[in-house]
PDB file of C-alpha atoms in Angstrom:
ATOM      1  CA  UNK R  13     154.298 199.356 120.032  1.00 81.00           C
ATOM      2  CA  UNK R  14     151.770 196.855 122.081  1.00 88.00           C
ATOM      3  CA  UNK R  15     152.027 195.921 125.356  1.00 90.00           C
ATOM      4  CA  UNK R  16     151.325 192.614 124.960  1.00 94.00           C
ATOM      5  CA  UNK R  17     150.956 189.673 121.957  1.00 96.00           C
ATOM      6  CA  UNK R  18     148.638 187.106 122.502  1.00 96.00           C
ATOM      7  CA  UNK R  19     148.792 183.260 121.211  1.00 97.00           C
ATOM      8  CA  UNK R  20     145.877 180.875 120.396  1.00 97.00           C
ATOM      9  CA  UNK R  21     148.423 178.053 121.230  1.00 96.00           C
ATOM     10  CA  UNK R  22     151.516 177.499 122.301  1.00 95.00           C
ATOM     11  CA  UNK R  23     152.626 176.453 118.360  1.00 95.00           C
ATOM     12  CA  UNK R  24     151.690 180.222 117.486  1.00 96.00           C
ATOM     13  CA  UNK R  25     153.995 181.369 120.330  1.00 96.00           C
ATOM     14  CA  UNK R  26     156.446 179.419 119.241  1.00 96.00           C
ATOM     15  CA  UNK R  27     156.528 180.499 115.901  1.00 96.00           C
ATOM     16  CA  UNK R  28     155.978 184.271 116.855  1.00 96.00           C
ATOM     17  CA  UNK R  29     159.300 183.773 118.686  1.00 97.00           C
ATOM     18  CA  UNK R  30     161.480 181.813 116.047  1.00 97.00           C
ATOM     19  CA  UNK R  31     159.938 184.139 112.738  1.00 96.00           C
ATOM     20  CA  UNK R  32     159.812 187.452 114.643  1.00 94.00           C
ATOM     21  CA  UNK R  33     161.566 187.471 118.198  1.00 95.00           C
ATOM     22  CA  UNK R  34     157.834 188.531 120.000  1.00 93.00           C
ATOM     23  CA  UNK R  35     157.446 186.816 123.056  1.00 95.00           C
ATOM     24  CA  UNK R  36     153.193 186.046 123.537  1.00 96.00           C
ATOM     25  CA  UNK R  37     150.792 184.800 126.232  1.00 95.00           C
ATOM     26  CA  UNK R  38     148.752 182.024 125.141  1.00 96.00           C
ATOM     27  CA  UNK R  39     144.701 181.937 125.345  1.00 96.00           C
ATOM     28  CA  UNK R  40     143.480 179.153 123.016  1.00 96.00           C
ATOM     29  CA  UNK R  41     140.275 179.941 121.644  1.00 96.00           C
ATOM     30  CA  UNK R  42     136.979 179.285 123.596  1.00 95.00           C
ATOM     31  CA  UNK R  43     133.833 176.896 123.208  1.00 95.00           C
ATOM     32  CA  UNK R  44     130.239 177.145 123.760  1.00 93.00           C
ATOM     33  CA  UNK R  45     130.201 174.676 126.232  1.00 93.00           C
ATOM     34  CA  UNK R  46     126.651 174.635 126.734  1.00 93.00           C
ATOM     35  CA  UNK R  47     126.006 174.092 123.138  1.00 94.00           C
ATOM     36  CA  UNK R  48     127.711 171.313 123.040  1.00 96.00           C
ATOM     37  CA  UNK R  49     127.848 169.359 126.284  1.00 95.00           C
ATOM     38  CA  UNK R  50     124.083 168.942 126.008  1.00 95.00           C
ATOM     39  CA  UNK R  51     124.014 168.297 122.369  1.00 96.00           C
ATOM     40  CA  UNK R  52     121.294 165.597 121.158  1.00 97.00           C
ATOM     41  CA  UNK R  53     123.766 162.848 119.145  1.00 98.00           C
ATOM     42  CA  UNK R  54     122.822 162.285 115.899  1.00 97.00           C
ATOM     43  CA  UNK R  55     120.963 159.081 115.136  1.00 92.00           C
ATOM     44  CA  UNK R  56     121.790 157.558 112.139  1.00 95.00           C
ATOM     45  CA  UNK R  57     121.952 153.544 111.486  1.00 95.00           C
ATOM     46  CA  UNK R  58     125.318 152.674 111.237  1.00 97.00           C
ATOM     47  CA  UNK R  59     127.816 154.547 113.546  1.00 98.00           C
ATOM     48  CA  UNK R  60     129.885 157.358 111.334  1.00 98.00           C
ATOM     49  CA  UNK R  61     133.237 158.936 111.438  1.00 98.00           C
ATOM     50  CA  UNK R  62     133.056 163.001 111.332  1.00 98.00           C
ATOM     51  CA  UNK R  63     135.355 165.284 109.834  1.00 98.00           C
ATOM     52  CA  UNK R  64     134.550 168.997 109.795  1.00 98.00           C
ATOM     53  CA  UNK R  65     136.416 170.951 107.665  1.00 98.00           C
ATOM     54  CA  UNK R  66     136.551 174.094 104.197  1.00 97.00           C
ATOM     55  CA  UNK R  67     137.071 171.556 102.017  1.00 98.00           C
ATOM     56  CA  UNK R  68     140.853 172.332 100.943  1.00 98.00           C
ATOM     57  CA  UNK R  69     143.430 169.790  99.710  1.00 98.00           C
ATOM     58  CA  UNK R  70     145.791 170.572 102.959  1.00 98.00           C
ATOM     59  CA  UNK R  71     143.006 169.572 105.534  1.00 98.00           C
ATOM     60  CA  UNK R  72     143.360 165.688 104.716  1.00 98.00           C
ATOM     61  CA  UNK R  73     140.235 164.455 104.215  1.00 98.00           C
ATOM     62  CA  UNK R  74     141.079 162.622 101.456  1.00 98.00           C
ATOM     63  CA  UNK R  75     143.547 160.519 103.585  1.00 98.00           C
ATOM     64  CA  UNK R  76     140.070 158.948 105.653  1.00 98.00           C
ATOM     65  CA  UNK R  77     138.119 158.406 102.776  1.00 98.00           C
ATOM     66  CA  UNK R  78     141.316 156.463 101.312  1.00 98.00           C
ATOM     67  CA  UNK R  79     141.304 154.571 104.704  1.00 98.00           C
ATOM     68  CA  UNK R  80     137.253 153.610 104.705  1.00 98.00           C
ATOM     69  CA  UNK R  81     137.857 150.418 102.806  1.00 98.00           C
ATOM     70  CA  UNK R  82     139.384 149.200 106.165  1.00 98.00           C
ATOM     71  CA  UNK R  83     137.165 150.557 108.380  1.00 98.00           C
ATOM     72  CA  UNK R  84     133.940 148.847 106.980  1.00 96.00           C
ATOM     73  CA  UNK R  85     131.977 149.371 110.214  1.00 95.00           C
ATOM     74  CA  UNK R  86     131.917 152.993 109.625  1.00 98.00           C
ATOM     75  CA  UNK R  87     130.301 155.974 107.717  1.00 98.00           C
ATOM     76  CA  UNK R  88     131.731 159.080 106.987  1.00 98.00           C
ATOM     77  CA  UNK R  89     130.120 162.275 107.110  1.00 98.00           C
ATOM     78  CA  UNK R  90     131.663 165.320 105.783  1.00 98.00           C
ATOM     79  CA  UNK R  91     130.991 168.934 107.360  1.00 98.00           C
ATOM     80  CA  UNK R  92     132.172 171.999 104.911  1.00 97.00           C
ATOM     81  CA  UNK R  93     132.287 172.952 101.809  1.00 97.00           C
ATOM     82  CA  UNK R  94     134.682 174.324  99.515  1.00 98.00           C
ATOM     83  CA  UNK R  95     136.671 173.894  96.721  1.00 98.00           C
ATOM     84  CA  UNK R  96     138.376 170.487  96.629  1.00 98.00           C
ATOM     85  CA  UNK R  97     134.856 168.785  97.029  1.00 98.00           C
ATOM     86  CA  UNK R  98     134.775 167.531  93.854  1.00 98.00           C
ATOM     87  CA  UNK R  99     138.271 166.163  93.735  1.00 98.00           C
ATOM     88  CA  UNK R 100     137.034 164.533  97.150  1.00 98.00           C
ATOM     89  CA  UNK R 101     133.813 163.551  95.381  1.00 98.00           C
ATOM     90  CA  UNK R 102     135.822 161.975  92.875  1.00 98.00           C
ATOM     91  CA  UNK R 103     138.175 159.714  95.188  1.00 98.00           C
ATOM     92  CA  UNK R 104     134.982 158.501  96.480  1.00 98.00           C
ATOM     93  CA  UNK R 105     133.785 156.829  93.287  1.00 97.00           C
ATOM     94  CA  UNK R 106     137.522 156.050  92.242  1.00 97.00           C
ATOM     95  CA  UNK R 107     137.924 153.932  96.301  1.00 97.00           C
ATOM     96  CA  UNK R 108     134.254 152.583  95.511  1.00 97.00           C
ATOM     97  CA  UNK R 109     133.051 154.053  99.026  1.00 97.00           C
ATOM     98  CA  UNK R 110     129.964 156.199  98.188  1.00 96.00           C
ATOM     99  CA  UNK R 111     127.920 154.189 100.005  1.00 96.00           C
ATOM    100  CA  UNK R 112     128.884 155.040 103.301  1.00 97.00           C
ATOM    101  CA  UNK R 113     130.108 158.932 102.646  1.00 98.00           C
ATOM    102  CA  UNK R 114     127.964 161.853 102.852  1.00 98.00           C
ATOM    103  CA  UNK R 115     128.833 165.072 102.045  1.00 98.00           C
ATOM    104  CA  UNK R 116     126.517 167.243 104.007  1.00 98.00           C
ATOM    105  CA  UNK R 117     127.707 170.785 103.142  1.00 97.00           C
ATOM    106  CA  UNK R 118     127.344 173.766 105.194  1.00 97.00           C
ATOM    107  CA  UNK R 119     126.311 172.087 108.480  1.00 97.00           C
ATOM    108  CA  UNK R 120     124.191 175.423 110.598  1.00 95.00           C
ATOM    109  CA  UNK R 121     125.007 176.646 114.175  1.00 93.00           C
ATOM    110  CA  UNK R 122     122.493 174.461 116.129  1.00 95.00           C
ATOM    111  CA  UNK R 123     123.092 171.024 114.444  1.00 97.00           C
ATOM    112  CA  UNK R 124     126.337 171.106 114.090  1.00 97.00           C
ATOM    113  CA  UNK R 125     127.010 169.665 118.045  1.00 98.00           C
ATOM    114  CA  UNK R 126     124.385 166.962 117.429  1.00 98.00           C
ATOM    115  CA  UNK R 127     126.676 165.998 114.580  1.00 98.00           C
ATOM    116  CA  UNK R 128     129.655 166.238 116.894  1.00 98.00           C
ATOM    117  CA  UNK R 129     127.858 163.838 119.381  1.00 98.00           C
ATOM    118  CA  UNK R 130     126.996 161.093 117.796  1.00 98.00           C
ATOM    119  CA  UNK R 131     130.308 160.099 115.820  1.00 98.00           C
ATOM    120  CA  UNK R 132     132.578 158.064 116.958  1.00 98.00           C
ATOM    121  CA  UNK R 133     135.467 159.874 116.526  1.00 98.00           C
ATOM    122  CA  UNK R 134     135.894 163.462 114.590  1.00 98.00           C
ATOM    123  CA  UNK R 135     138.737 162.658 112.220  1.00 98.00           C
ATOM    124  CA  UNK R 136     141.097 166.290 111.408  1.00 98.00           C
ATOM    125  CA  UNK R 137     144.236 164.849 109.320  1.00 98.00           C
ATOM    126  CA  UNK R 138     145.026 168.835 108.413  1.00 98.00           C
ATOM    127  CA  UNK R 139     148.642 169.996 107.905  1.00 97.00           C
ATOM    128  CA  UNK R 140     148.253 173.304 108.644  1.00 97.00           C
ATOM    129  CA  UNK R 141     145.710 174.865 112.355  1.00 97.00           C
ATOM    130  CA  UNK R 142     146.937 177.580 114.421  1.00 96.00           C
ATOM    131  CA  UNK R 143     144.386 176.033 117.086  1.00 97.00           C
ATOM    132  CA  UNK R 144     142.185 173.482 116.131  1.00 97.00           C
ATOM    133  CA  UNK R 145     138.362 174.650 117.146  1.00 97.00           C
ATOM    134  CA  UNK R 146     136.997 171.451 115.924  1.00 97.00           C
ATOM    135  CA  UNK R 147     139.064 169.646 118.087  1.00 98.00           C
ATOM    136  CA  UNK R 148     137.771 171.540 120.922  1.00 98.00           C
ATOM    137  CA  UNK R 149     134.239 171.567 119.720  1.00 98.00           C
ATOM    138  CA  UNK R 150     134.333 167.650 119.789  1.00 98.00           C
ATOM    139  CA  UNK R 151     135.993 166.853 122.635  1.00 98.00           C
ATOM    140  CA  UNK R 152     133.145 169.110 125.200  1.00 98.00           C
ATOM    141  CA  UNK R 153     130.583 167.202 122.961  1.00 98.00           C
ATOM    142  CA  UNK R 154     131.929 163.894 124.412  1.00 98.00           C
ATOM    143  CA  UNK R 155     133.766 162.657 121.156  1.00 98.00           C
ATOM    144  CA  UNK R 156     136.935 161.524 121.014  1.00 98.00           C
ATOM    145  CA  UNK R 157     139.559 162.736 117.870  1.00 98.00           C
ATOM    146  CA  UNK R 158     142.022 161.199 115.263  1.00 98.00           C
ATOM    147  CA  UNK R 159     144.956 164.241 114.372  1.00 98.00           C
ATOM    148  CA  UNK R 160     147.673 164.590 112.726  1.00 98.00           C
ATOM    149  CA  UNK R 161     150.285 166.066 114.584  1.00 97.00           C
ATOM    150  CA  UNK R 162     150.757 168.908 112.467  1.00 96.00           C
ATOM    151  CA  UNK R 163     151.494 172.565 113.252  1.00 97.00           C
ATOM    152  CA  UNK R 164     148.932 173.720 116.709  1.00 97.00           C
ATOM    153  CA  UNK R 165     147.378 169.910 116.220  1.00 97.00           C
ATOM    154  CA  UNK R 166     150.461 168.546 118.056  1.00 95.00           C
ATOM    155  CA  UNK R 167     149.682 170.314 121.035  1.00 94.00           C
ATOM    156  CA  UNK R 168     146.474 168.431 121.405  1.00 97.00           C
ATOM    157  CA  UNK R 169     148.430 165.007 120.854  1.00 95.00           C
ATOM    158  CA  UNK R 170     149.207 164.599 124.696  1.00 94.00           C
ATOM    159  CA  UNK R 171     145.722 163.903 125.809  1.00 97.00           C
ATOM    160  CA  UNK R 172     144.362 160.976 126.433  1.00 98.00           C
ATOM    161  CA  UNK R 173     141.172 161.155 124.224  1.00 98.00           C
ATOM    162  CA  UNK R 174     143.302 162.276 121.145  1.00 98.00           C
ATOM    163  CA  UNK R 175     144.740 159.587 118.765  1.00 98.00           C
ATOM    164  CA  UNK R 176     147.738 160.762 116.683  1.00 98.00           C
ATOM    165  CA  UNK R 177     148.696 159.041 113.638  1.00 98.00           C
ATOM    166  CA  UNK R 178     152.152 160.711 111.535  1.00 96.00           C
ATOM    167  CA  UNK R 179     151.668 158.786 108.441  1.00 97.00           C
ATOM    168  CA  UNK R 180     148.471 159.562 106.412  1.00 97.00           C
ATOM    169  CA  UNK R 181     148.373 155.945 104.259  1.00 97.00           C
ATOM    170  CA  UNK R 182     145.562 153.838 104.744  1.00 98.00           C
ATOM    171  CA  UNK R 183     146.727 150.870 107.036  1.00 98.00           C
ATOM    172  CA  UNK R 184     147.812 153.863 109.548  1.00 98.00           C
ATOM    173  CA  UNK R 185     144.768 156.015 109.397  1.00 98.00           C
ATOM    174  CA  UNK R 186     142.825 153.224 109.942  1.00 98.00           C
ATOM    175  CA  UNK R 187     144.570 152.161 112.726  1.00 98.00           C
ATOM    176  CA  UNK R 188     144.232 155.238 114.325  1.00 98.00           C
ATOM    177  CA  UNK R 189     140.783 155.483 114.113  1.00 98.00           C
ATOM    178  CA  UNK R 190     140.464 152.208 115.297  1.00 98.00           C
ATOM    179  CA  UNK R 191     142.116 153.107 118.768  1.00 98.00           C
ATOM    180  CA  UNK R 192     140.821 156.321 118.401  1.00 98.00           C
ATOM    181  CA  UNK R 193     136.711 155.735 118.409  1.00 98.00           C
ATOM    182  CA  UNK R 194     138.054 153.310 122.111  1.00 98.00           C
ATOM    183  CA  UNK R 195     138.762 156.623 123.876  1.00 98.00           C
ATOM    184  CA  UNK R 196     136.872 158.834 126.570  1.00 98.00           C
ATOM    185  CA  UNK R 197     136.163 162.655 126.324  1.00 98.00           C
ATOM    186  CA  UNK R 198     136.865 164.889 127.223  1.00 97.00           C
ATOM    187  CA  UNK R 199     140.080 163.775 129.320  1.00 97.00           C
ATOM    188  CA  UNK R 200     140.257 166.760 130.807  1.00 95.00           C
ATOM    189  CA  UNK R 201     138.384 170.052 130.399  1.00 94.00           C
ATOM    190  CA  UNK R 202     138.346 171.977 127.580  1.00 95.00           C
ATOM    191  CA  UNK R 203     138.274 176.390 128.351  1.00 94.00           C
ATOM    192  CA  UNK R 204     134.927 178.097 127.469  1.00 94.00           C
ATOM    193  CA  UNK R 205     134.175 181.955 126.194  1.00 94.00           C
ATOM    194  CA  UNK R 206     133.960 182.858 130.083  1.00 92.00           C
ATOM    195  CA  UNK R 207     137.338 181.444 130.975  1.00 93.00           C
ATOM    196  CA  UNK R 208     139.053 182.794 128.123  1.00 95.00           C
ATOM    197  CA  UNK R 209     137.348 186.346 128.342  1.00 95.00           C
ATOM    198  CA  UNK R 210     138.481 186.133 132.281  1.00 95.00           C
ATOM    199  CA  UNK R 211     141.845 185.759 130.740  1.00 95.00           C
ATOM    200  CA  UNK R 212     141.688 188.669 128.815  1.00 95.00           C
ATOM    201  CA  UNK R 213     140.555 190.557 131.199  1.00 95.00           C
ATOM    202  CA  UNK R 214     143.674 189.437 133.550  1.00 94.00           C
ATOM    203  CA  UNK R 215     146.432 190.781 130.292  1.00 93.00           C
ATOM    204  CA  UNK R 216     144.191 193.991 129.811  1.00 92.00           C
ATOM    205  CA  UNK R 217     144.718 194.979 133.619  1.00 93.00           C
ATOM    206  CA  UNK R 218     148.164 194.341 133.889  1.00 91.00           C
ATOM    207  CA  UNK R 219     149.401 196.326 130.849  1.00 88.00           C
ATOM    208  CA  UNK R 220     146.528 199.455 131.826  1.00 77.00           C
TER     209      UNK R 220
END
């Protein structure tokens, strides 16, 4: 009975059309771009990998902390929390890397762009994002991302400050991040709350 369907991405449109027939727009979710465009990077000693994430089994993390044997220039700091932490926390002792990973919980509202600014790449291996607002997040904070081209992450795969890697063993992972933390961000801009509210404003007036 609606007028119109709307899409975060265009991997929700397409599979609104293939598992229902509904044909969408697509508006992908905004950012604060002020928030983080002006964000203060973290300072921390050695330069860090970020991945921000509910810690779940299906968003990969455990395929970077696998890799950080190879990548012994780097830290890794862990965002979220949830409940495969300590099956995360575990792998960490088991790869003999808990020296240079932090798990830093529940990151709040106004440090988590900081965060995103001073990595060197934000790392999101996940199998399953209808968007990817981390993605977004990092890429107006000026840092560059490592994705698996899963699900709505593919979309992001043809810019030129996003690294895809397919295989999630070690020797690729690390690769990837190792041509990933060489990129620029953002490429090309990223849509804030005011574009994508004019954009909903657009869809309301045609179907009024």
């Amino acid at each position: 009975r609606v007028d119109e369907v709307v899409s975060v991405s265009r991997w929700e449109r397409r599979q609104l059309r293939s598992d229902f027939g509904i044909d969408s727009s697509v508006i992908p979710l905004g950012v604060e771009s002020g928030r983080f465009e002006t964000a203060d990077p973290v300072s921390r000693e050695r330069p860090y990998l970020l991945c921000v994430a509910r810690l779940e089994e299906y968003k990969g993390i455990q395929h970077v902390i696998s890799a950080l044997p190879q990548l012994p220039g780097y830290d890794l700091l862990v965002a979220g929390d949830g409940p495969y932490r300590r099956d995360l926390e575990d792998l960490v002792a088991r790869v003999g890397v808990k020296d240079p990973v932090e798990f830093l919980g529940t990151v709040s509202h106004d440090r988590l762009p900081g965060y995103y600014a001073g990595a060197k790449a934000h790392v999101s291996l996940s199998s399953f994002e209808s968007f990817g607002l981390t993605v977004a997040e990092s890429l107006v904070a000026g840092t560059p991302c490592v994705l698996k081209p899963a699900t709505a992450l593919r979309d992001w795969c043809q810019r030129s400050d996003v690294e895809c890697v397919t295989d999630t063993d070690s020797d690729a992972v690390s690769s990837a991040i190792q041509n990933g933390v060489q990129l620029k961000a953002p490429s090309e801009p990223i849509e804030s709350w005011d574009d994508v509210t004019d954009d909903y404003e657009r869809i309301y007036e045609s179907v009024s």
